[in-house]
Amino acid sequence: MKNTQEHRLKIEMVHDMVCSWCPIGFRNIQAAIKALNIEVEFRFLPFELNLNMPDDGQLISDYFKQQFRWSDNKLQQYQTDLVATAKNAGVCIDFSKRRYYFNTHKAHRLMHWVQGFNKQIEFNEYLIKAYFELGLDISQTEVLLQIIMDIGLDPNSARLALEDPQIEQAMMMKVERYMAFNITSIPTFILDGSYLLQGSSSVSELIHQLGLYLKNKAA
């Protein structure tokens, strides 16, 4: 087997913290990376599904009824299937607690900030638990700062980061990067800044796709 250094790969995940399929895709690609024994630089790019989400959020049931005109039965079946798919990926989604979609702009700002401490993956894991399992309002500053403390970073510095115009500018640059690929759905994974994998594919499919990409890259 080749040394893992020869297989070094940069993966950027275009995601949103309230996207149900993003934690599934995240866990699956992490499992594929582990199975392939490759060294990866993993980063996140901000994709806000609900830019105009009100401060108090929106009931998920209302969102699907208004946006897609889904019936209660259709939504219930979708959520049942989603919970099962998430469970297979090691993600707990508790719809008895996770009842709202929330604005994620602050969470994305802090995701950019924690990159400087190499804490993005850890921050993402805590956000998954906070929102999908516990149903916490991750638009709230105090909720986010508690997570910042949980991952061992300074909440006062994080609070300042939420007001830093340079971070806002850096986020806009990240958005421009993936917009160049005409990405309109998430999760999407950008490999080495040029090749796209879209959707929350299974672990086996991601192993196949990553392996094929690495083979072509080495050719």
Coordinates of N, CA and C in Angstrom, one line a residue:
M1 N 0.8 -1.2 0.0 CA 0.0 0.0 0.0 C 0.9 1.2 0.0
K2 N 0.4 2.3 -0.7 CA 1.2 3.5 -0.8 C 1.1 4.2 0.6
N3 N 2.1 5.0 0.9 CA 2.0 5.8 2.0 C 0.9 6.8 2.0
T4 N 0.2 7.1 3.1 CA -1.0 7.9 3.1 C -0.6 9.3 2.6
Q5 N 0.6 9.8 2.8 CA 1.0 11.1 2.4 C 0.9 11.3 0.9
E6 N 1.0 10.2 0.1 CA 0.9 10.3 -1.3 C -0.6 10.4 -1.7
H7 N -1.5 10.1 -0.7 CA -2.9 10.2 -1.0 C -3.5 11.4 -0.4
R8 N -2.8 12.4 0.0 CA -3.3 13.6 0.6 C -4.3 14.3 -0.3
L9 N -5.4 14.7 0.4 CA -6.6 15.2 -0.4 C -7.2 16.3 0.4
K10 N -7.6 17.4 -0.3 CA -8.4 18.5 0.3 C -9.8 18.3 0.0
I11 N -10.7 18.3 1.0 CA -12.1 18.2 0.8 C -12.8 19.4 1.5
E12 N -13.6 20.1 0.7 CA -14.4 21.2 1.2 C -15.8 20.8 1.2
M13 N -16.5 20.8 2.3 CA -17.9 20.4 2.3 C -18.8 21.7 2.3
V14 N -19.6 21.8 1.3 CA -20.6 22.9 1.2 C -21.8 22.4 2.0
H15 N -22.2 23.2 3.1 CA -23.2 22.6 4.0 C -24.0 23.8 4.7
D16 N -25.0 23.4 5.3 CA -25.7 24.2 6.3 C -26.0 23.4 7.5
M17 N -26.0 24.1 8.7 CA -26.2 23.4 10.0 C -27.6 22.9 10.2
V18 N -28.6 23.3 9.5 CA -29.9 22.8 9.6 C -30.4 21.9 8.5
C19 N -29.5 21.6 7.6 CA -29.8 20.7 6.5 C -29.7 19.3 7.0
S20 N -30.8 18.6 6.9 CA -30.9 17.2 7.5 C -29.9 16.2 6.8
W21 N -29.6 16.4 5.6 CA -28.8 15.5 4.9 C -27.3 15.8 5.0
C22 N -27.0 17.0 5.5 CA -25.6 17.3 5.7 C -24.8 16.5 6.8
P23 N -25.4 16.3 8.0 CA -24.7 15.4 8.9 C -24.6 14.0 8.4
I24 N -25.6 13.5 7.7 CA -25.5 12.2 7.1 C -24.3 12.1 6.1
G25 N -24.3 13.1 5.2 CA -23.1 13.1 4.3 C -21.8 13.2 5.0
F26 N -21.8 14.1 6.0 CA -20.5 14.3 6.8 C -20.0 13.0 7.4
R27 N -20.9 12.3 8.1 CA -20.5 11.1 8.8 C -20.1 10.0 7.7
N28 N -20.8 9.9 6.6 CA -20.5 8.9 5.6 C -19.2 9.2 5.0
I29 N -18.9 10.4 4.7 CA -17.6 10.7 4.0 C -16.4 10.5 5.0
Q30 N -16.7 10.8 6.3 CA -15.6 10.6 7.3 C -15.4 9.1 7.4
A31 N -16.4 8.3 7.3 CA -16.2 6.8 7.4 C -15.5 6.3 6.1
A32 N -15.8 6.9 5.0 CA -15.1 6.5 3.7 C -13.6 6.9 3.8
I33 N -13.3 8.1 4.3 CA -11.9 8.5 4.5 C -11.2 7.6 5.4
K34 N -11.8 7.2 6.5 CA -11.1 6.2 7.4 C -10.9 4.9 6.7
A35 N -11.9 4.4 5.9 CA -11.8 3.1 5.3 C -10.7 3.1 4.2
L36 N -10.5 4.2 3.6 CA -9.4 4.3 2.5 C -8.1 4.7 3.1
N37 N -8.0 5.0 4.4 CA -6.8 5.3 5.1 C -6.0 6.5 4.3
I38 N -6.8 7.5 4.0 CA -6.1 8.7 3.3 C -6.0 9.9 4.3
E39 N -5.0 10.7 4.0 CA -4.8 11.9 4.8 C -5.6 13.0 4.1
V40 N -6.5 13.6 4.9 CA -7.4 14.6 4.3 C -7.3 16.0 5.1
E41 N -7.3 17.0 4.3 CA -7.5 18.4 4.9 C -9.0 18.7 4.7
F42 N -9.8 18.7 5.7 CA -11.2 18.8 5.6 C -11.6 20.2 6.1
R43 N -12.4 20.9 5.2 CA -12.9 22.3 5.6 C -14.4 22.4 5.2
F44 N -15.0 23.4 5.8 CA -16.4 23.6 5.5 C -16.6 25.0 4.8
L45 N -17.6 25.0 3.9 CA -18.0 26.2 3.2 C -19.5 26.5 3.5
P46 N -19.8 27.8 3.8 CA -21.2 28.1 4.2 C -22.2 28.2 3.1
F47 N -23.3 27.5 3.3 CA -24.4 27.6 2.4 C -25.7 27.8 3.2
E48 N -26.2 29.0 3.3 CA -27.4 29.3 4.1 C -28.7 29.0 3.4
L49 N -29.4 27.9 3.8 CA -30.6 27.5 3.1 C -31.7 28.6 3.3
N50 N -31.7 29.2 4.5 CA -32.8 30.2 4.8 C -32.2 31.5 5.2
L51 N -31.8 32.3 4.2 CA -31.1 33.6 4.5 C -32.1 34.5 5.3
N52 N -33.3 34.4 5.0 CA -34.3 35.4 5.6 C -35.1 34.7 6.8
M53 N -34.5 33.7 7.4 CA -35.2 33.1 8.5 C -35.4 34.0 9.6
P54 N -36.6 34.2 10.1 CA -36.9 35.1 11.3 C -36.1 34.7 12.5
D55 N -36.0 35.6 13.4 CA -35.2 35.4 14.6 C -35.7 34.2 15.5
D56 N -37.0 34.0 15.5 CA -37.5 32.9 16.3 C -37.7 31.6 15.5
G57 N -37.1 31.6 14.3 CA -37.1 30.3 13.4 C -38.5 30.1 12.8
Q58 N -38.6 28.9 12.2 CA -39.9 28.5 11.6 C -40.1 27.0 11.9
L59 N -41.3 26.6 12.2 CA -41.6 25.2 12.4 C -41.3 24.5 11.1
I60 N -40.7 23.3 11.3 CA -40.4 22.5 10.1 C -41.6 22.1 9.4
S61 N -42.6 21.7 10.2 CA -43.9 21.3 9.5 C -44.5 22.4 8.7
D62 N -44.5 23.7 9.2 CA -45.0 24.8 8.4 C -44.1 25.0 7.2
Y63 N -42.8 24.9 7.3 CA -41.9 25.1 6.2 C -42.3 24.2 5.0
F64 N -42.5 22.9 5.3 CA -42.8 21.9 4.2 C -44.2 22.1 3.7
K65 N -45.1 22.5 4.5 CA -46.4 22.8 4.0 C -46.5 24.0 3.1
Q66 N -45.7 25.1 3.5 CA -45.7 26.3 2.7 C -44.9 26.2 1.4
Q67 N -43.7 25.6 1.6 CA -42.8 25.5 0.4 C -43.2 24.4 -0.6
F68 N -43.6 23.3 -0.1 CA -43.8 22.1 -1.0 C -45.3 21.6 -0.9
R69 N -46.1 22.2 -0.1 CA -47.5 21.8 0.0 C -47.7 20.4 0.4
W70 N -46.8 19.9 1.3 CA -46.9 18.5 1.8 C -48.0 18.3 2.8
S71 N -48.6 17.2 2.7 CA -49.6 16.8 3.8 C -48.9 16.3 5.0
D72 N -49.6 16.3 6.1 CA -49.0 15.8 7.4 C -48.5 14.3 7.2
N73 N -49.2 13.5 6.5 CA -48.8 12.1 6.3 C -47.5 12.0 5.5
K74 N -47.4 12.8 4.4 CA -46.2 12.8 3.6 C -45.0 13.3 4.4
L75 N -45.2 14.3 5.2 CA -44.1 14.8 6.1 C -43.7 13.8 7.1
Q76 N -44.7 13.1 7.7 CA -44.4 12.1 8.7 C -43.6 10.9 8.1
Q77 N -44.0 10.5 6.9 CA -43.3 9.4 6.3 C -41.9 9.8 5.9
Y78 N -41.7 11.0 5.4 CA -40.4 11.5 5.1 C -39.5 11.6 6.3
Q79 N -40.0 12.0 7.4 CA -39.2 12.1 8.6 C -38.9 10.7 9.2
T80 N -39.8 9.8 9.0 CA -39.5 8.4 9.5 C -38.4 7.8 8.7
D81 N -38.4 8.0 7.4 CA -37.4 7.5 6.5 C -36.0 8.2 6.8
L82 N -36.1 9.5 7.0 CA -34.9 10.3 7.3 C -34.2 9.8 8.5
V83 N -35.0 9.6 9.6 CA -34.5 9.2 10.9 C -33.7 7.8 10.7
A84 N -34.3 6.9 9.9 CA -33.7 5.6 9.7 C -32.4 5.8 8.9
T85 N -32.4 6.6 7.9 CA -31.2 6.8 7.1 C -30.1 7.5 8.0
A86 N -30.5 8.4 8.8 CA -29.6 9.1 9.7 C -29.0 8.1 10.7
K87 N -29.8 7.3 11.2 CA -29.3 6.3 12.2 C -28.3 5.4 11.6
N88 N -28.5 5.0 10.4 CA -27.5 4.1 9.7 C -26.1 4.8 9.6
A89 N -26.2 6.2 9.5 CA -24.9 7.0 9.4 C -24.4 7.4 10.8
G90 N -25.1 7.0 11.8 CA -24.6 7.3 13.2 C -25.1 8.7 13.6
V91 N -26.1 9.2 13.0 CA -26.7 10.5 13.4 C -28.0 10.3 14.0
C92 N -28.2 11.0 15.2 CA -29.5 10.9 15.9 C -30.3 12.2 15.5
I93 N -31.5 12.0 14.9 CA -32.4 13.1 14.7 C -33.7 12.9 15.5
D94 N -33.9 13.7 16.4 CA -35.1 13.6 17.3 C -36.1 14.7 16.9
F95 N -37.1 14.3 16.1 CA -38.1 15.3 15.7 C -39.0 15.8 16.8
S96 N -39.0 15.1 18.0 CA -39.8 15.6 19.1 C -39.2 16.8 19.7
K97 N -37.9 16.9 19.5 CA -37.1 18.1 20.0 C -36.7 19.1 18.9
R98 N -36.3 18.5 17.8 CA -35.9 19.3 16.6 C -37.2 19.7 15.8
R99 N -37.8 20.7 16.2 CA -39.1 21.1 15.6 C -39.0 22.3 14.7
Y100 N -37.9 23.0 14.8 CA -37.7 24.3 14.1 C -36.5 24.3 13.1
Y101 N -36.6 25.1 12.1 CA -35.4 25.5 11.3 C -35.0 26.9 11.9
F102 N -33.7 27.1 12.0 CA -33.2 28.3 12.5 C -32.2 29.0 11.6
N103 N -32.1 30.3 11.8 CA -31.1 31.0 11.0 C -29.7 30.6 11.4
T104 N -28.8 30.4 10.4 CA -27.5 29.8 10.7 C -26.3 30.7 10.5
H105 N -26.6 32.0 10.3 CA -25.5 32.9 9.9 C -24.4 33.0 11.0
K106 N -24.8 33.1 12.2 CA -23.9 33.2 13.3 C -23.0 31.9 13.4
A107 N -23.7 30.8 13.3 CA -23.0 29.5 13.3 C -22.0 29.4 12.2
H108 N -22.3 29.8 11.0 CA -21.3 29.8 10.0 C -20.1 30.7 10.2
R109 N -20.4 31.9 10.8 CA -19.3 32.8 11.2 C -18.4 32.1 12.1
L110 N -18.9 31.5 13.1 CA -18.0 30.8 14.1 C -17.4 29.6 13.5
M111 N -18.0 28.9 12.6 CA -17.3 27.8 11.9 C -16.1 28.3 11.1
H112 N -16.2 29.5 10.5 CA -15.0 30.1 9.9 C -14.0 30.4 11.0
W113 N -14.4 31.0 12.1 CA -13.5 31.4 13.1 C -12.7 30.2 13.7
V114 N -13.4 29.1 14.0 CA -12.7 28.0 14.6 C -11.8 27.3 13.7
Q115 N -11.9 27.6 12.4 CA -10.9 27.0 11.4 C -9.5 27.4 11.8
G116 N -9.3 28.6 12.3 CA -8.0 29.0 12.7 C -7.4 28.2 13.9
F117 N -8.2 27.5 14.6 CA -7.8 26.6 15.7 C -7.9 25.1 15.3
N118 N -8.1 24.9 14.0 CA -8.2 23.5 13.6 C -9.3 22.7 14.3
K119 N -10.5 23.4 14.6 CA -11.6 22.9 15.4 C -12.9 22.7 14.6
Q120 N -12.8 22.8 13.3 CA -14.1 22.8 12.5 C -14.8 21.5 12.7
I121 N -14.1 20.4 12.5 CA -14.8 19.1 12.6 C -15.4 18.9 14.0
E122 N -14.7 19.2 15.1 CA -15.2 19.1 16.4 C -16.4 20.0 16.6
F123 N -16.3 21.3 16.1 CA -17.4 22.2 16.2 C -18.7 21.7 15.5
N124 N -18.4 21.1 14.4 CA -19.6 20.5 13.6 C -20.2 19.4 14.3
E125 N -19.4 18.5 15.0 CA -20.0 17.4 15.7 C -20.9 17.9 16.9
Y126 N -20.4 18.9 17.6 CA -21.2 19.5 18.7 C -22.5 20.1 18.2
L127 N -22.4 20.8 17.0 CA -23.6 21.4 16.4 C -24.6 20.3 16.0
I128 N -24.1 19.2 15.5 CA -25.0 18.1 15.1 C -25.8 17.7 16.3
K129 N -25.1 17.4 17.4 CA -25.8 17.0 18.6 C -26.7 18.0 19.2
A130 N -26.3 19.3 19.2 CA -27.1 20.4 19.8 C -28.4 20.6 19.0
Y131 N -28.3 20.5 17.7 CA -29.5 20.8 16.9 C -30.3 19.6 16.6
F132 N -29.7 18.6 16.0 CA -30.5 17.5 15.5 C -31.0 16.5 16.7
E133 N -30.2 16.4 17.7 CA -30.6 15.5 18.8 C -31.3 16.2 19.9
L134 N -30.8 17.4 20.3 CA -31.4 18.2 21.4 C -32.3 19.3 21.0
G135 N -32.3 19.6 19.7 CA -33.3 20.6 19.3 C -33.0 22.0 19.7
L136 N -31.7 22.3 20.1 CA -31.4 23.7 20.6 C -31.4 24.7 19.5
D137 N -31.7 25.9 19.8 CA -31.8 27.0 18.9 C -30.3 27.5 18.6
I138 N -29.7 27.0 17.5 CA -28.4 27.4 17.2 C -28.2 28.7 16.5
S139 N -29.3 29.5 16.5 CA -29.2 30.9 16.0 C -28.8 31.8 17.2
Q140 N -29.0 31.3 18.4 CA -28.8 32.1 19.6 C -27.3 32.1 20.0
T141 N -26.8 33.3 20.2 CA -25.4 33.5 20.6 C -25.0 32.7 21.8
E142 N -25.8 32.7 22.8 CA -25.4 32.0 24.0 C -25.3 30.5 23.8
V143 N -26.1 29.9 23.0 CA -26.1 28.5 22.7 C -24.7 28.2 22.0
L144 N -24.4 29.1 21.0 CA -23.2 28.9 20.2 C -21.9 29.1 21.1
L145 N -22.0 30.0 22.0 CA -20.8 30.3 22.9 C -20.6 29.1 23.9
Q146 N -21.7 28.5 24.3 CA -21.5 27.3 25.1 C -20.8 26.2 24.4
I147 N -21.1 26.0 23.1 CA -20.5 25.0 22.3 C -19.0 25.4 22.2
I148 N -18.7 26.7 21.9 CA -17.3 27.1 21.8 C -16.6 26.8 23.1
M149 N -17.2 27.0 24.3 CA -16.5 26.6 25.5 C -16.3 25.1 25.6
D150 N -17.3 24.3 25.1 CA -17.2 22.9 25.2 C -16.1 22.3 24.4
I151 N -15.7 23.0 23.3 CA -14.6 22.5 22.5 C -13.3 23.2 22.9
G152 N -13.3 23.9 24.0 CA -12.0 24.4 24.6 C -11.6 25.7 24.1
L153 N -12.5 26.5 23.5 CA -12.1 27.9 23.0 C -12.7 29.0 23.8
D154 N -12.2 30.2 23.7 CA -12.5 31.3 24.5 C -13.8 31.9 24.0
P155 N -14.9 31.9 24.8 CA -16.2 32.5 24.3 C -16.1 34.0 24.1
N156 N -15.3 34.7 24.9 CA -15.2 36.1 24.7 C -14.6 36.5 23.3
S157 N -13.6 35.7 22.9 CA -13.0 35.9 21.6 C -14.0 35.6 20.5
A158 N -14.8 34.5 20.8 CA -15.8 34.1 19.8 C -16.9 35.2 19.7
R159 N -17.2 35.8 20.8 CA -18.2 36.8 20.7 C -17.8 38.0 19.8
L160 N -16.5 38.3 20.0 CA -15.9 39.4 19.1 C -15.9 39.0 17.7
A161 N -15.6 37.7 17.4 CA -15.6 37.2 16.0 C -17.0 37.3 15.4
L162 N -18.0 37.3 16.1 CA -19.4 37.4 15.6 C -19.6 38.8 15.0
E163 N -18.8 39.8 15.4 CA -19.0 41.2 15.0 C -17.8 41.6 14.1
D164 N -16.9 40.7 13.7 CA -15.7 41.0 13.0 C -16.1 41.1 11.5
P165 N -15.9 42.3 10.9 CA -16.3 42.5 9.5 C -15.3 41.7 8.6
Q166 N -14.1 41.4 9.0 CA -13.2 40.6 8.2 C -13.7 39.2 8.0
I167 N -14.3 38.6 9.1 CA -14.9 37.3 9.0 C -16.1 37.3 8.0
E168 N -16.9 38.3 8.0 CA -18.0 38.4 7.0 C -17.4 38.5 5.6
Q169 N -16.4 39.2 5.4 CA -15.8 39.3 4.1 C -15.2 37.9 3.7
A170 N -14.5 37.2 4.6 CA -14.0 35.9 4.3 C -15.1 34.9 3.9
M171 N -16.2 35.0 4.6 CA -17.3 34.1 4.3 C -17.9 34.4 2.9
M172 N -17.9 35.6 2.5 CA -18.4 36.0 1.2 C -17.5 35.4 0.1
M173 N -16.2 35.4 0.4 CA -15.2 34.8 -0.5 C -15.4 33.3 -0.6
K174 N -15.8 32.7 0.5 CA -16.0 31.2 0.4 C -17.3 30.9 -0.4
V175 N -18.3 31.8 -0.2 CA -19.5 31.6 -1.0 C -19.2 31.7 -2.5
E176 N -18.4 32.7 -2.8 CA -18.1 33.0 -4.2 C -17.3 31.8 -4.8
R177 N -16.5 31.1 -4.0 CA -15.8 29.9 -4.5 C -16.7 28.8 -4.9
Y178 N -17.7 28.5 -4.1 CA -18.6 27.4 -4.6 C -19.6 27.8 -5.6
M179 N -19.9 29.1 -5.6 CA -20.9 29.6 -6.6 C -20.3 29.5 -8.0
A180 N -19.0 29.5 -8.1 CA -18.3 29.3 -9.4 C -18.6 27.9 -10.0
F181 N -19.0 27.0 -9.1 CA -19.4 25.6 -9.6 C -20.9 25.5 -9.8
N182 N -21.6 26.6 -9.6 CA -23.1 26.6 -9.8 C -23.7 25.5 -8.9
I183 N -23.2 25.4 -7.7 CA -23.8 24.5 -6.7 C -25.1 25.1 -6.1
T184 N -26.1 24.3 -6.2 CA -27.5 24.7 -5.8 C -28.1 23.8 -4.7
S185 N -27.4 22.7 -4.4 CA -27.9 21.8 -3.4 C -26.8 21.3 -2.5
I186 N -27.1 20.9 -1.3 CA -26.2 20.4 -0.4 C -26.6 19.1 0.3
P187 N -25.7 18.3 0.8 CA -24.2 18.6 0.8 C -23.6 18.4 -0.5
T188 N -22.5 19.1 -0.7 CA -21.6 19.0 -1.9 C -20.2 19.0 -1.4
F189 N -19.4 18.1 -1.9 CA -18.0 18.0 -1.5 C -17.1 18.4 -2.7
I190 N -16.2 19.3 -2.5 CA -15.3 19.8 -3.5 C -13.9 19.2 -3.2
L191 N -13.5 18.3 -4.1 CA -12.2 17.7 -4.0 C -11.1 18.4 -4.7
D192 N -10.1 18.8 -3.9 CA -8.9 19.5 -4.4 C -9.3 20.8 -5.2
G193 N -10.4 21.4 -4.8 CA -10.7 22.6 -5.4 C -11.3 22.6 -6.8
S194 N -11.6 21.3 -7.3 CA -12.0 21.3 -8.7 C -13.1 20.2 -9.0
Y195 N -13.1 19.1 -8.2 CA -14.0 18.0 -8.6 C -15.1 17.9 -7.6
L196 N -16.3 17.7 -8.0 CA -17.5 17.7 -7.2 C -18.1 16.3 -6.9
L197 N -18.4 16.0 -5.6 CA -19.3 14.9 -5.2 C -20.5 15.5 -4.6
Q198 N -21.7 15.2 -5.1 CA -22.9 15.8 -4.6 C -23.8 14.8 -4.0
G199 N -24.5 15.3 -2.9 CA -25.4 14.4 -2.2 C -24.8 13.6 -1.0
S200 N -25.7 13.1 -0.2 CA -25.3 12.3 0.9 C -25.2 10.8 0.6
S201 N -24.3 10.5 -0.3 CA -24.1 9.1 -0.8 C -23.8 8.1 0.4
S202 N -24.0 6.8 0.2 CA -23.6 5.8 1.2 C -22.1 5.8 1.3
V203 N -21.7 5.1 2.4 CA -20.3 5.0 2.6 C -19.6 4.2 1.5
S204 N -20.3 3.1 1.1 CA -19.7 2.3 0.0 C -19.5 3.1 -1.3
E205 N -20.5 3.9 -1.6 CA -20.5 4.7 -2.8 C -19.4 5.8 -2.7
L206 N -19.3 6.4 -1.6 CA -18.2 7.4 -1.4 C -16.8 6.7 -1.4
I207 N -16.7 5.5 -0.9 CA -15.4 4.8 -1.0 C -15.1 4.6 -2.5
H208 N -16.1 4.2 -3.2 CA -15.8 4.0 -4.7 C -15.5 5.3 -5.4
Q209 N -16.2 6.3 -5.1 CA -16.0 7.6 -5.8 C -14.6 8.2 -5.4
L210 N -14.3 8.2 -4.1 CA -13.0 8.8 -3.7 C -11.9 7.9 -4.2
G211 N -12.0 6.6 -4.2 CA -11.0 5.7 -4.7 C -10.7 6.0 -6.2
L212 N -11.8 6.1 -6.9 CA -11.7 6.4 -8.4 C -11.0 7.7 -8.6
Y213 N -11.4 8.7 -7.8 CA -10.8 10.0 -8.0 C -9.3 10.0 -7.7
L214 N -8.9 9.3 -6.6 CA -7.5 9.2 -6.3 C -6.7 8.4 -7.3
K215 N -7.3 7.4 -7.9 CA -6.7 6.6 -8.9 C -6.4 7.4 -10.1
N216 N -7.4 8.2 -10.5 CA -7.2 9.1 -11.7 C -6.2 10.2 -11.4
K217 N -6.2 10.7 -10.2 CA -5.3 11.7 -9.8 C -3.8 11.2 -9.8
A218 N -3.6 10.0 -9.5 CA -2.3 9.4 -9.4 C -1.8 9.0 -10.8
A219 N -2.7 8.8 -11.8 CA -2.4 8.3 -13.1 C -1.5 9.3 -13.9

